[in-house]
Amino acid sequence: MSETVLLVGGGGREHAIARALGDSDADLYACAGNRNPGIAAIADGFETVETENPKAVVAYAEEVGATLAVVGPEGPLAAGVADALDEAGIYAFGPNEAEARIETDKAYQRRFMREHDIPGCPDFETFDDMDAACEFIDDYDGDLAVKPAGLTGGKGVRVIGDQVTAEEAKEYLRDSDYDRVVLEERLVGEEFTVQAFVADGDLRVTPAVQDHKRAYEGDEGPNTGGMGSYSDSGLALPFMSDEDYHEAVSVLEATVDALDDYKGVLYGQFMLTAEGVKVVEFNARFGDPEAMNTLPVLNTDFLDVLTGARDGDLPELSFAPKATVCKYAVPEGYPENPTAGAKVEVDEESAGDAILFYASVDERDDGIYTTTSRAFALVGVADTIAEAEEIAEDALAVAGEEGLDVRHDIGKADLVQQRIDHVAELRGE
Ligand code: AMP
Ligand code: GLY
């Protein structure tokens, strides 16, 4: 039977999914709040839809005769889009609203870990009274991470002793309108991501990726959705051992065992600390940018992964033994005061050997415009991180960065070495 796939979401991650499905034997339709020109060019049809409205997504899915759907971002998952598609008889690769709480409710996520004895859970407390949370900060011996329980696009966490002082953290809580926060032990180490495809209690893991959350070079500035990322030619990253990677995988396995009926991507954000691998958080979807590292090296047909997930027969995965480096161009001032509505001039031909992924831009009759979020990314794929970095960097130079910011340091030898030295120092080597 030929498949018709509906892709929900219009970011860089979804462009990577569209590209992975582009060569498959499937008809591809896509919907998003913004018109992503990269996805629109690949898909047989593209509709601007309010993707957090389950009825609107189902209506488009039915109109195009979708047999399968992939839900990219967390917003639609939190709004029950996967539930609505499933109810309409269209298998959605993405968890239902209740299972997505592993991402959408950080208090639930930590309680879930504690209840099911999932390894790698930091000490934590949850609060619905901000004054009580502030008191806890005063009384706590050590640094804490302050995390709003709900979705904040990766921008809500404040880490005491790193980004803010205890006084600033308390002020942040008092000035906020958060109704629930998690305060947890500050983890110190190197972060990495491992994503897994999950269905029917089975999981298939993908190579580790390191994202760069901070806005400015040298890991300075506010947290963002992620400025860029890299992966190595094997499963682990240069600062970690294969055992560290497998420790993270065993956390994902324990989590999938504890979840009832999870389907979609389970994303583990880990911290490699002096005491081993700890969980920073789980996401209920591919990472953005991490999907742009992972999908270009997936040799297995992504359509086979989707149909396998639906039909209870998840295939084994094969990856090209290649390193990848992804660099995002973001509107100037992102994330705090991004200049939306600026025209982006990207000469697609000049991306050279790099892969160009469009993200939160909007294609109009007279060109492509920025929104308030990340604009486009360039990804290099090569035998080594250094070569992949050069490919991404060269392509950025020709894409034109006017009105845009880029972290040029991502994937460069200096920064990768700093990560290696950091872990060696933590381990007392
Ligand atoms: P999250 O939204 O949970 O991914 O958090 C965003 C970022 O905050 C993470 O990528 C970490 O850099 C940082 N973070 C979150 N939790 C902790 C923690 N317990 N200790 C240190 N940093 C953390
Ligand atoms: N790159 C972090 C995220 O997708 O949440």
XYZ file of C-alpha atoms and ligand atoms in Angstrom:
457
model
C 0.000 0.000 0.000
C 1.363 3.387 -0.778
C 1.531 5.732 2.192
C 0.523 9.341 2.525
C 2.362 11.049 5.355
C 1.299 14.267 7.050
C 4.129 16.194 8.708
C 3.090 18.641 11.422
C 5.415 21.561 12.194
C 7.483 24.124 10.309
C 10.925 24.325 11.950
C 14.397 23.072 11.069
C 13.605 19.754 12.714
C 10.578 19.306 10.461
C 12.558 20.292 7.371
C 15.002 17.503 8.326
C 12.075 15.069 8.667
C 10.690 16.168 5.289
C 14.099 15.671 3.688
C 14.380 12.203 5.250
C 10.995 11.322 3.762
C 11.642 13.101 0.479
C 13.234 10.088 -1.182
C 10.803 7.596 0.336
C 8.046 5.983 -1.582
C 5.380 8.118 0.086
C 3.280 11.141 -0.687
C 4.190 13.874 1.758
C 1.952 16.695 2.945
C 2.869 19.218 5.584
C 1.196 21.817 7.754
C 2.622 24.476 10.006
C 1.878 27.942 11.354
C 4.609 29.412 9.146
C 5.275 28.622 5.509
C 8.671 26.909 5.652
C 10.046 27.115 2.099
C 12.259 24.047 2.529
C 9.370 21.823 3.543
C 7.039 23.342 0.969
C 9.563 22.553 -1.789
C 9.735 18.868 -0.823
C 6.098 18.206 0.072
C 3.331 17.476 -2.423
C 1.193 19.950 -0.518
C 1.720 22.495 2.247
C -0.990 24.227 4.219
C -0.721 26.970 6.810
C -2.645 25.574 9.773
C -2.936 26.396 13.470
C -1.064 23.224 14.500
C -2.088 23.386 18.149
C -5.699 23.002 17.075
C -6.279 19.232 16.818
C -9.460 19.654 14.748
C -7.679 21.786 12.158
C -4.821 19.288 11.839
C -7.199 16.320 11.531
C -9.245 18.172 8.919
C -6.152 18.702 6.769
C -4.981 15.108 7.367
C -8.342 13.817 6.161
C -8.399 16.174 3.207
C -5.073 14.806 1.931
C -5.911 11.188 2.804
C -3.049 10.758 5.286
C -2.299 7.186 6.367
C 0.406 8.266 8.813
C 1.432 11.445 10.593
C 4.628 12.710 12.189
C 4.198 15.405 14.806
C 7.427 17.409 15.159
C 7.043 20.044 17.893
C 5.950 19.736 21.513
C 3.137 22.312 21.277
C 0.831 20.152 19.137
C 1.656 17.070 21.255
C 0.704 18.992 24.405
C -2.517 20.078 22.701
C -3.541 16.475 21.946
C -2.903 16.486 18.196
C -1.556 12.904 18.262
C -4.646 11.738 20.199
C -6.965 13.393 17.677
C -5.138 11.888 14.675
C -5.189 8.415 16.267
C -8.897 8.776 16.984
C -9.441 9.649 13.337
C -7.679 6.392 12.391
C -4.453 8.073 11.281
C -1.443 6.648 13.131
C 0.499 9.530 14.639
C 4.206 9.018 15.302
C 4.300 11.082 18.447
C 2.965 10.426 21.947
C -0.535 11.233 23.068
C -1.107 14.183 25.360
C -0.855 12.110 28.558
C 2.424 10.408 27.551
C 3.896 13.709 26.356
C 3.745 14.901 29.980
C 7.217 13.385 30.296
C 8.238 16.622 28.549
C 5.383 19.035 29.084
C 5.294 18.806 32.879
C 8.718 18.808 34.508
C 7.257 18.131 37.965
C 5.528 15.028 36.610
C 8.747 14.035 34.806
C 10.774 14.040 38.029
C 8.066 12.289 40.048
C 7.805 9.684 37.314
C 11.556 9.052 37.510
C 11.447 8.753 41.289
C 8.404 6.495 41.293
C 9.865 4.110 38.717
C 13.408 4.177 40.077
C 14.806 5.453 36.804
C 18.533 6.001 37.228
C 20.083 9.453 36.922
C 17.402 11.526 38.673
C 18.785 14.551 40.573
C 17.383 15.507 43.993
C 14.360 17.717 43.503
C 11.343 19.358 45.154
C 8.279 20.833 43.482
C 6.494 23.994 44.621
C 3.253 25.729 43.735
C 3.923 28.578 46.142
C 6.733 30.871 44.953
C 7.412 32.197 48.474
C 7.981 28.645 49.695
C 10.280 28.049 46.700
C 12.300 31.157 47.635
C 12.592 29.931 51.207
C 13.866 26.601 49.939
C 16.536 28.430 47.924
C 17.602 30.275 51.093
C 17.826 27.081 53.121
C 19.425 24.821 50.505
C 23.069 23.953 50.921
C 24.416 24.186 47.359
C 23.275 25.440 43.968
C 19.881 24.730 42.466
C 18.358 24.726 39.010
C 15.034 26.590 38.933
C 12.655 25.078 36.396
C 9.124 26.183 35.578
C 7.040 22.994 35.319
C 5.417 23.898 31.982
C 6.745 24.420 28.451
C 8.992 27.451 27.955
C 10.670 26.712 24.622
C 13.911 25.832 26.429
C 14.155 29.346 27.848
C 12.607 29.060 31.331
C 15.356 27.405 33.380
C 17.692 29.474 35.579
C 20.732 27.763 37.076
C 22.034 29.299 40.287
C 25.813 29.597 40.386
C 25.933 29.498 36.582
C 23.488 31.921 34.990
C 22.115 33.701 38.061
C 22.752 34.314 41.741
C 20.356 32.987 44.382
C 18.947 36.529 44.781
C 18.317 36.825 41.038
C 16.661 33.409 40.984
C 14.283 34.445 43.762
C 13.487 37.701 41.997
C 12.835 35.720 38.810
C 10.344 33.509 40.660
C 8.626 36.391 42.454
C 8.230 38.388 39.223
C 6.976 35.391 37.274
C 3.434 34.152 36.917
C 4.511 30.513 37.213
C 2.106 28.397 39.213
C 4.488 25.451 39.648
C 8.253 25.119 39.659
C 10.773 22.367 40.221
C 13.897 23.154 42.211
C 16.588 20.579 41.715
C 20.207 19.926 42.443
C 22.468 21.735 39.979
C 24.231 19.196 37.807
C 27.770 20.032 36.721
C 29.293 18.420 33.669
C 28.869 18.153 29.904
C 25.453 17.843 28.335
C 24.534 15.484 25.543
C 21.401 14.207 23.856
C 20.406 10.684 22.910
C 17.203 10.246 20.932
C 15.332 6.978 20.453
C 12.510 5.841 18.197
C 9.929 4.145 20.389
C 6.897 1.955 19.690
C 5.247 -0.981 21.460
C 7.793 -0.970 24.263
C 10.704 -1.269 21.787
C 13.303 1.389 21.210
C 16.011 2.094 18.638
C 18.691 4.539 19.656
C 20.576 7.087 17.579
C 24.073 8.628 17.938
C 24.710 11.127 20.741
C 24.551 14.824 19.845
C 25.710 17.896 21.745
C 23.543 20.983 21.449
C 24.649 24.511 22.422
C 21.926 26.212 24.420
C 23.581 29.487 25.257
C 23.099 32.316 22.789
C 26.654 33.594 22.494
C 30.059 32.159 21.685
C 31.978 30.627 24.565
C 28.670 29.466 26.134
C 27.737 32.947 27.312
C 24.377 34.658 27.350
C 20.791 33.514 27.789
C 19.472 30.039 27.034
C 17.945 29.492 23.615
C 16.139 26.657 21.879
C 19.628 25.586 20.720
C 22.153 27.435 18.532
C 23.702 24.418 16.872
C 25.019 20.958 17.524
C 27.444 18.256 16.492
C 27.748 14.500 16.451
C 30.719 12.227 15.844
C 31.179 9.355 13.405
C 30.397 6.778 16.113
C 27.654 6.632 18.729
C 29.482 8.595 21.467
C 30.985 12.116 21.489
C 34.694 12.976 21.888
C 34.345 13.832 25.602
C 32.574 10.620 26.542
C 33.260 6.907 26.495
C 31.118 4.209 24.916
C 30.172 3.190 28.480
C 28.812 6.695 29.118
C 26.716 6.414 25.960
C 25.392 3.020 27.046
C 24.593 4.349 30.508
C 22.373 6.942 28.832
C 20.771 4.261 26.675
C 19.957 2.198 29.767
C 18.156 5.234 31.232
C 16.073 5.458 28.056
C 15.339 1.727 28.228
C 14.187 1.977 31.836
C 12.002 4.951 30.896
C 10.372 3.179 27.962
C 9.691 0.175 30.234
C 7.980 2.450 32.728
C 5.889 4.316 30.144
C 2.628 2.606 29.237
C 2.111 3.036 25.601
C 4.628 5.519 24.332
C 5.181 6.019 20.609
C 7.318 8.545 18.809
C 10.737 9.889 19.671
C 11.934 9.859 23.261
C 14.699 12.412 23.674
C 16.999 12.194 26.675
C 18.997 15.250 27.676
C 21.849 14.032 29.854
C 24.607 15.551 31.937
C 27.849 13.617 32.142
C 28.944 14.411 35.695
C 31.719 13.241 37.977
C 29.159 10.763 39.353
C 28.126 9.429 35.963
C 25.199 10.151 33.671
C 22.282 12.208 35.052
C 19.033 13.228 33.383
C 18.541 16.936 32.681
C 15.184 16.288 31.061
C 13.182 14.213 28.630
C 11.503 15.508 25.511
C 8.672 13.794 23.705
C 9.981 14.507 20.197
C 13.134 14.970 18.153
C 15.427 17.725 19.288
C 15.757 20.857 17.244
C 18.622 21.156 16.149
C 19.507 17.535 16.998
C 17.197 16.065 14.312
C 19.325 17.859 11.719
C 22.385 15.921 12.909
C 20.645 12.567 13.208
C 18.386 12.219 10.182
C 21.006 13.033 7.498
C 23.131 10.071 8.686
C 20.212 7.645 9.064
C 20.677 5.078 6.307
C 17.470 3.236 7.160
C 14.503 4.545 5.183
C 12.650 6.821 7.602
C 9.328 5.729 6.094
C 10.188 2.140 7.135
C 10.735 3.395 10.685
C 7.295 5.026 10.674
C 5.403 2.117 9.149
C 7.374 -0.291 11.368
C 6.346 1.698 14.441
C 2.723 1.573 13.341
C 2.758 -2.089 12.388
C 4.568 -3.390 15.481
C 7.791 -4.097 13.621
C 10.316 -1.350 14.345
C 13.348 -1.969 12.079
C 16.941 -2.074 13.265
C 18.674 1.179 12.334
C 21.798 1.786 10.341
C 23.772 5.034 10.421
C 26.473 6.334 8.102
C 29.743 6.530 10.096
C 29.905 10.302 9.621
C 30.328 13.303 11.890
C 27.911 16.228 11.571
C 27.992 19.895 12.554
C 24.884 22.086 12.523
C 24.971 25.876 12.898
C 21.875 27.979 13.216
C 21.486 31.517 11.937
C 19.058 33.350 14.220
C 17.514 36.835 14.024
C 19.691 39.510 15.637
C 18.759 39.921 19.286
C 17.445 36.339 19.644
C 16.263 35.077 22.099
C 15.455 38.199 24.131
C 14.695 40.863 21.502
C 14.673 39.142 18.138
C 14.081 41.297 15.085
C 11.232 39.555 13.325
C 10.064 40.470 9.845
C 13.514 40.969 8.301
C 14.009 39.671 4.794
C 16.399 36.703 4.584
C 18.499 36.297 1.473
C 19.621 32.703 1.156
C 21.224 31.518 -2.028
C 20.367 27.832 -1.831
C 22.733 26.909 -4.641
C 25.711 28.241 -2.727
C 25.224 25.960 0.269
C 27.784 23.786 -1.516
C 28.303 20.482 0.261
C 26.323 21.631 3.281
C 22.648 20.849 3.814
C 20.453 23.904 4.221
C 17.487 23.575 6.567
C 14.958 26.355 6.856
C 13.453 26.886 10.290
C 11.060 29.504 11.693
C 10.937 31.686 8.629
C 7.885 32.581 6.625
C 7.805 32.482 2.849
C 5.707 35.232 1.307
C 5.147 36.263 -2.311
C 8.155 38.560 -2.300
C 10.611 36.548 -0.273
C 11.487 34.824 2.970
C 11.109 36.661 6.292
C 12.365 36.021 9.811
C 10.009 35.367 12.710
C 11.023 35.682 16.358
C 12.789 32.315 16.340
C 15.694 30.563 14.626
C 15.864 31.241 10.880
C 17.884 28.567 9.092
C 20.673 26.095 9.706
C 23.571 24.701 7.730
C 24.760 21.184 8.364
C 28.065 19.683 7.313
C 28.425 15.905 7.122
C 31.953 14.441 6.838
C 34.352 11.867 8.239
C 35.438 14.091 11.123
C 33.864 16.859 13.203
C 36.572 19.260 11.975
C 35.717 18.627 8.316
C 31.980 18.831 8.964
C 32.513 22.129 10.794
C 34.371 23.600 7.863
C 31.619 22.620 5.453
C 28.933 24.246 7.623
C 31.041 27.348 8.171
C 31.879 27.823 4.479
C 28.226 27.543 3.592
C 27.237 30.153 6.189
C 29.623 32.589 4.604
C 27.776 32.361 1.306
C 24.291 32.263 2.806
C 24.741 35.831 3.995
C 24.322 36.615 7.653
C 23.062 40.158 7.524
C 20.696 40.799 10.413
C 21.429 37.339 11.754
C 23.566 35.915 14.564
C 25.569 32.695 14.421
C 27.703 30.887 16.958
C 30.743 30.246 14.828
C 32.491 28.356 17.638
C 30.207 25.296 17.432
C 32.138 22.208 16.308
C 35.487 24.033 16.237
C 38.463 22.124 17.602
C 38.943 24.559 20.524
C 35.439 24.164 21.852
C 35.417 20.378 21.416
C 38.753 20.211 23.266
C 37.330 22.319 26.103
C 34.574 19.713 26.515
C 37.132 16.908 26.634
C 39.241 18.796 29.185
C 36.178 19.616 31.276
C 35.174 15.975 31.635
C 38.776 14.902 32.286
C 38.980 17.502 35.047
C 35.678 16.355 36.598
C 36.908 12.799 36.559
C 40.194 13.834 38.148
C 42.197 12.656 35.140
P 15.603 22.128 30.150
O 14.553 23.095 29.702
O 15.178 21.253 31.282
O 16.267 21.434 29.001
O 16.769 23.031 30.719
C 17.435 23.927 29.901
C 18.882 23.918 30.247
O 19.053 24.281 31.613
C 19.549 22.556 30.141
O 19.943 22.240 28.842
C 20.710 22.733 31.078
O 21.747 23.460 30.450
C 20.133 23.588 32.159
N 19.687 22.721 33.274
C 18.489 22.148 33.441
N 18.450 21.421 34.574
C 19.670 21.537 35.139
C 20.283 21.028 36.334
N 19.617 20.251 37.194
N 21.556 21.370 36.563
C 22.248 22.160 35.722
N 21.738 22.674 34.599
C 20.468 22.375 34.295
N 17.668 21.172 21.364
C 16.845 21.138 22.481
C 15.441 20.793 22.229
O 15.035 20.453 21.145
O 14.679 20.852 23.174
